Amino acid sequence: LGVSVTILSLREAFAIARAVKERFPTTRVVVGGPGTNGFAAASLLGHGAAVDFFVRGEGEAAMLGLVRALDGTGPGIDSVPGLVWRDE
């Protein structure tokens, strides 16, 4: 699930992510958009516990890189620019 956010909708995006994870726990949740740019990675990960990945900056290339990393057709997620993820 991909959710684009502004600074004003970040809290709602976290609520959507929690609701999706409760009903579909294996769904990967990606949040990106201008609302993620002003926060440190640790802050995003700390407040967005149900979010698996955050994309900061341009999202088109990052999303393509993330999909390819997850399906094994590209390099690992650590090579995706602008990507922040929970390493668990």
Short mmCIF file of N, CA and C in Angstrom, two decimals:
data_model
loop_
_atom_site.label_atom_id
_atom_site.label_comp_id
_atom_site.label_asym_id
_atom_site.label_seq_id
_atom_site.Cartn_x
_atom_site.Cartn_y
_atom_site.Cartn_z
N LEU A 1 0.85 -1.17 0.00
CA LEU A 1 0.00 0.00 0.00
C LEU A 1 0.89 1.23 0.00
N GLY A 2 0.65 2.15 -0.87
CA GLY A 2 1.40 3.39 -0.93
C GLY A 2 0.51 4.56 -0.56
N VAL A 3 1.00 5.42 0.32
CA VAL A 3 0.25 6.58 0.77
C VAL A 3 1.12 7.82 0.58
N SER A 4 0.61 8.80 -0.15
CA SER A 4 1.31 10.07 -0.31
C SER A 4 0.79 11.04 0.73
N VAL A 5 1.71 11.76 1.38
CA VAL A 5 1.31 12.63 2.49
C VAL A 5 1.89 14.03 2.37
N THR A 6 1.20 14.95 3.03
CA THR A 6 1.73 16.28 3.28
C THR A 6 1.98 16.33 4.78
N ILE A 7 2.55 17.39 5.25
CA ILE A 7 2.81 17.53 6.68
C ILE A 7 1.50 17.48 7.46
N LEU A 8 0.41 17.95 6.87
CA LEU A 8 -0.88 17.98 7.55
C LEU A 8 -1.59 16.63 7.56
N SER A 9 -1.22 15.73 6.67
CA SER A 9 -1.91 14.44 6.61
C SER A 9 -1.08 13.27 7.14
N LEU A 10 0.09 13.55 7.70
CA LEU A 10 0.97 12.48 8.16
C LEU A 10 0.32 11.65 9.26
N ARG A 11 -0.32 12.29 10.20
CA ARG A 11 -0.97 11.57 11.31
C ARG A 11 -2.08 10.64 10.78
N GLU A 12 -2.85 11.11 9.82
CA GLU A 12 -3.90 10.29 9.23
C GLU A 12 -3.30 9.11 8.46
N ALA A 13 -2.18 9.34 7.81
CA ALA A 13 -1.51 8.25 7.10
C ALA A 13 -1.07 7.16 8.06
N PHE A 14 -0.57 7.55 9.23
CA PHE A 14 -0.19 6.56 10.24
C PHE A 14 -1.41 5.77 10.70
N ALA A 15 -2.56 6.43 10.85
CA ALA A 15 -3.79 5.74 11.25
C ALA A 15 -4.24 4.76 10.18
N ILE A 16 -4.13 5.16 8.92
CA ILE A 16 -4.48 4.25 7.82
C ILE A 16 -3.55 3.05 7.82
N ALA A 17 -2.27 3.29 8.01
CA ALA A 17 -1.29 2.19 8.04
C ALA A 17 -1.61 1.21 9.16
N ARG A 18 -1.95 1.73 10.34
CA ARG A 18 -2.30 0.85 11.47
C ARG A 18 -3.53 0.01 11.15
N ALA A 19 -4.55 0.63 10.56
CA ALA A 19 -5.78 -0.09 10.23
C ALA A 19 -5.51 -1.19 9.20
N VAL A 20 -4.70 -0.88 8.20
CA VAL A 20 -4.36 -1.88 7.18
C VAL A 20 -3.58 -3.03 7.80
N LYS A 21 -2.59 -2.71 8.63
CA LYS A 21 -1.77 -3.75 9.25
C LYS A 21 -2.58 -4.64 10.19
N GLU A 22 -3.57 -4.06 10.87
CA GLU A 22 -4.42 -4.88 11.75
C GLU A 22 -5.21 -5.89 10.94
N ARG A 23 -5.74 -5.48 9.81
CA ARG A 23 -6.57 -6.37 8.99
C ARG A 23 -5.74 -7.26 8.06
N PHE A 24 -4.66 -6.71 7.54
CA PHE A 24 -3.81 -7.43 6.59
C PHE A 24 -2.35 -7.29 7.03
N PRO A 25 -1.93 -8.05 8.03
CA PRO A 25 -0.61 -7.84 8.65
C PRO A 25 0.59 -8.04 7.73
N THR A 26 0.44 -8.76 6.65
CA THR A 26 1.59 -8.98 5.76
C THR A 26 1.72 -7.91 4.67
N THR A 27 0.76 -7.00 4.60
CA THR A 27 0.81 -5.93 3.61
C THR A 27 1.97 -4.99 3.92
N ARG A 28 2.74 -4.68 2.91
CA ARG A 28 3.83 -3.72 3.08
C ARG A 28 3.27 -2.32 2.85
N VAL A 29 3.56 -1.44 3.76
CA VAL A 29 3.05 -0.07 3.71
C VAL A 29 4.21 0.89 3.44
N VAL A 30 4.02 1.72 2.41
CA VAL A 30 5.02 2.71 2.02
C VAL A 30 4.38 4.09 2.12
N VAL A 31 5.03 5.01 2.79
CA VAL A 31 4.55 6.39 2.91
C VAL A 31 5.60 7.31 2.32
N GLY A 32 5.15 8.23 1.48
CA GLY A 32 6.07 9.18 0.86
C GLY A 32 5.36 10.49 0.58
N GLY A 33 6.11 11.41 0.05
CA GLY A 33 5.55 12.71 -0.27
C GLY A 33 6.22 13.80 0.53
N PRO A 34 5.80 15.03 0.29
CA PRO A 34 6.46 16.16 0.95
C PRO A 34 6.35 16.13 2.47
N GLY A 35 5.39 15.43 3.02
CA GLY A 35 5.22 15.36 4.47
C GLY A 35 6.30 14.57 5.19
N THR A 36 7.09 13.82 4.46
CA THR A 36 8.14 13.02 5.09
C THR A 36 9.50 13.70 5.07
N ASN A 37 9.63 14.76 4.30
CA ASN A 37 10.95 15.36 4.07
C ASN A 37 11.53 16.11 5.27
N GLY A 38 10.71 16.66 6.13
CA GLY A 38 11.22 17.48 7.21
C GLY A 38 11.54 16.74 8.49
N PHE A 39 11.49 15.43 8.47
CA PHE A 39 11.69 14.64 9.69
C PHE A 39 12.91 13.74 9.56
N ALA A 40 13.59 13.54 10.68
CA ALA A 40 14.70 12.59 10.72
C ALA A 40 14.15 11.17 10.57
N ALA A 41 14.96 10.29 10.04
CA ALA A 41 14.54 8.90 9.83
C ALA A 41 14.06 8.26 11.13
N ALA A 42 14.78 8.47 12.21
CA ALA A 42 14.39 7.86 13.50
C ALA A 42 13.03 8.36 13.96
N SER A 43 12.72 9.61 13.71
CA SER A 43 11.44 10.17 14.09
C SER A 43 10.31 9.54 13.28
N LEU A 44 10.50 9.41 11.97
CA LEU A 44 9.48 8.77 11.14
C LEU A 44 9.23 7.34 11.58
N LEU A 45 10.30 6.60 11.78
CA LEU A 45 10.17 5.20 12.17
C LEU A 45 9.55 5.06 13.56
N GLY A 46 9.86 5.98 14.45
CA GLY A 46 9.33 5.93 15.81
C GLY A 46 7.85 6.21 15.87
N HIS A 47 7.38 7.15 15.06
CA HIS A 47 5.97 7.52 15.09
C HIS A 47 5.13 6.68 14.14
N GLY A 48 5.73 6.17 13.10
CA GLY A 48 4.99 5.40 12.11
C GLY A 48 5.28 3.92 12.23
N ALA A 49 4.94 3.34 13.37
CA ALA A 49 5.29 1.95 13.65
C ALA A 49 4.69 0.96 12.66
N ALA A 50 3.56 1.29 12.05
CA ALA A 50 2.92 0.37 11.11
C ALA A 50 3.42 0.56 9.68
N VAL A 51 4.30 1.53 9.48
CA VAL A 51 4.83 1.81 8.14
C VAL A 51 6.13 1.05 7.96
N ASP A 52 6.24 0.34 6.85
CA ASP A 52 7.44 -0.45 6.58
C ASP A 52 8.54 0.38 5.92
N PHE A 53 8.14 1.30 5.04
CA PHE A 53 9.10 2.10 4.29
C PHE A 53 8.61 3.54 4.17
N PHE A 54 9.54 4.47 4.26
CA PHE A 54 9.27 5.88 3.97
C PHE A 54 10.12 6.26 2.77
N VAL A 55 9.54 7.01 1.86
CA VAL A 55 10.27 7.53 0.71
C VAL A 55 10.36 9.04 0.88
N ARG A 56 11.59 9.54 0.88
CA ARG A 56 11.82 10.98 0.96
C ARG A 56 12.42 11.44 -0.35
N GLY A 57 11.96 12.59 -0.82
CA GLY A 57 12.42 13.08 -2.12
C GLY A 57 11.56 12.51 -3.23
N GLU A 58 12.11 12.46 -4.42
CA GLU A 58 11.36 11.98 -5.58
C GLU A 58 10.96 10.52 -5.40
N GLY A 59 9.68 10.25 -5.53
CA GLY A 59 9.17 8.92 -5.23
C GLY A 59 9.11 7.94 -6.38
N GLU A 60 9.06 8.43 -7.61
CA GLU A 60 8.88 7.53 -8.73
C GLU A 60 10.02 6.52 -8.85
N ALA A 61 11.25 7.01 -8.87
CA ALA A 61 12.40 6.11 -8.99
C ALA A 61 12.55 5.25 -7.74
N ALA A 62 12.28 5.84 -6.58
CA ALA A 62 12.40 5.07 -5.34
C ALA A 62 11.40 3.93 -5.29
N MET A 63 10.17 4.18 -5.70
CA MET A 63 9.16 3.12 -5.68
C MET A 63 9.52 1.99 -6.65
N LEU A 64 9.99 2.36 -7.83
CA LEU A 64 10.42 1.34 -8.78
C LEU A 64 11.58 0.53 -8.21
N GLY A 65 12.55 1.21 -7.62
CA GLY A 65 13.68 0.52 -7.00
C GLY A 65 13.25 -0.37 -5.86
N LEU A 66 12.30 0.08 -5.05
CA LEU A 66 11.80 -0.72 -3.94
C LEU A 66 11.10 -1.98 -4.44
N VAL A 67 10.24 -1.83 -5.43
CA VAL A 67 9.53 -2.99 -5.99
C VAL A 67 10.53 -3.99 -6.55
N ARG A 68 11.51 -3.51 -7.28
CA ARG A 68 12.52 -4.42 -7.86
C ARG A 68 13.36 -5.09 -6.78
N ALA A 69 13.68 -4.35 -5.72
CA ALA A 69 14.45 -4.94 -4.62
C ALA A 69 13.63 -6.02 -3.92
N LEU A 70 12.36 -5.76 -3.71
CA LEU A 70 11.52 -6.73 -2.99
C LEU A 70 11.21 -7.97 -3.82
N ASP A 71 11.09 -7.80 -5.15
CA ASP A 71 10.78 -8.99 -5.96
C ASP A 71 12.03 -9.70 -6.49
N GLY A 72 13.21 -9.16 -6.14
CA GLY A 72 14.46 -9.84 -6.49
C GLY A 72 14.98 -9.53 -7.87
N THR A 73 14.37 -8.57 -8.59
CA THR A 73 14.85 -8.26 -9.94
C THR A 73 15.82 -7.08 -9.97
N GLY A 74 16.11 -6.52 -8.82
CA GLY A 74 17.04 -5.39 -8.75
C GLY A 74 17.94 -5.52 -7.55
N PRO A 75 18.81 -4.53 -7.36
CA PRO A 75 19.69 -4.55 -6.19
C PRO A 75 18.87 -4.43 -4.90
N GLY A 76 19.51 -4.60 -3.77
CA GLY A 76 18.84 -4.58 -2.47
C GLY A 76 18.27 -3.21 -2.12
N ILE A 77 17.43 -3.19 -1.09
CA ILE A 77 16.77 -1.95 -0.70
C ILE A 77 17.76 -0.89 -0.23
N ASP A 78 18.93 -1.31 0.22
CA ASP A 78 19.91 -0.33 0.68
C ASP A 78 20.46 0.53 -0.46
N SER A 79 20.17 0.15 -1.70
CA SER A 79 20.64 0.94 -2.84
C SER A 79 19.56 1.90 -3.36
N VAL A 80 18.39 1.90 -2.75
CA VAL A 80 17.30 2.76 -3.22
C VAL A 80 17.45 4.15 -2.60
N PRO A 81 17.66 5.19 -3.42
CA PRO A 81 17.86 6.52 -2.88
C PRO A 81 16.58 7.07 -2.22
N GLY A 82 16.74 7.72 -1.08
CA GLY A 82 15.61 8.33 -0.39
C GLY A 82 14.76 7.39 0.42
N LEU A 83 15.15 6.13 0.51
CA LEU A 83 14.34 5.14 1.21
C LEU A 83 14.78 5.01 2.67
N VAL A 84 13.81 5.02 3.57
CA VAL A 84 14.04 4.79 4.98
C VAL A 84 13.19 3.58 5.35
N TRP A 85 13.77 2.62 6.06
CA TRP A 85 13.02 1.42 6.41
C TRP A 85 13.40 0.92 7.78
N ARG A 86 12.53 0.11 8.30
CA ARG A 86 12.72 -0.53 9.60
C ARG A 86 13.55 -1.78 9.37
N ASP A 87 14.69 -1.87 9.99
CA ASP A 87 15.59 -3.00 9.80
C ASP A 87 15.36 -4.03 10.89
N GLU A 88 14.29 -4.80 10.73
CA GLU A 88 13.93 -5.82 11.76
C GLU A 88 13.89 -7.18 11.14
#
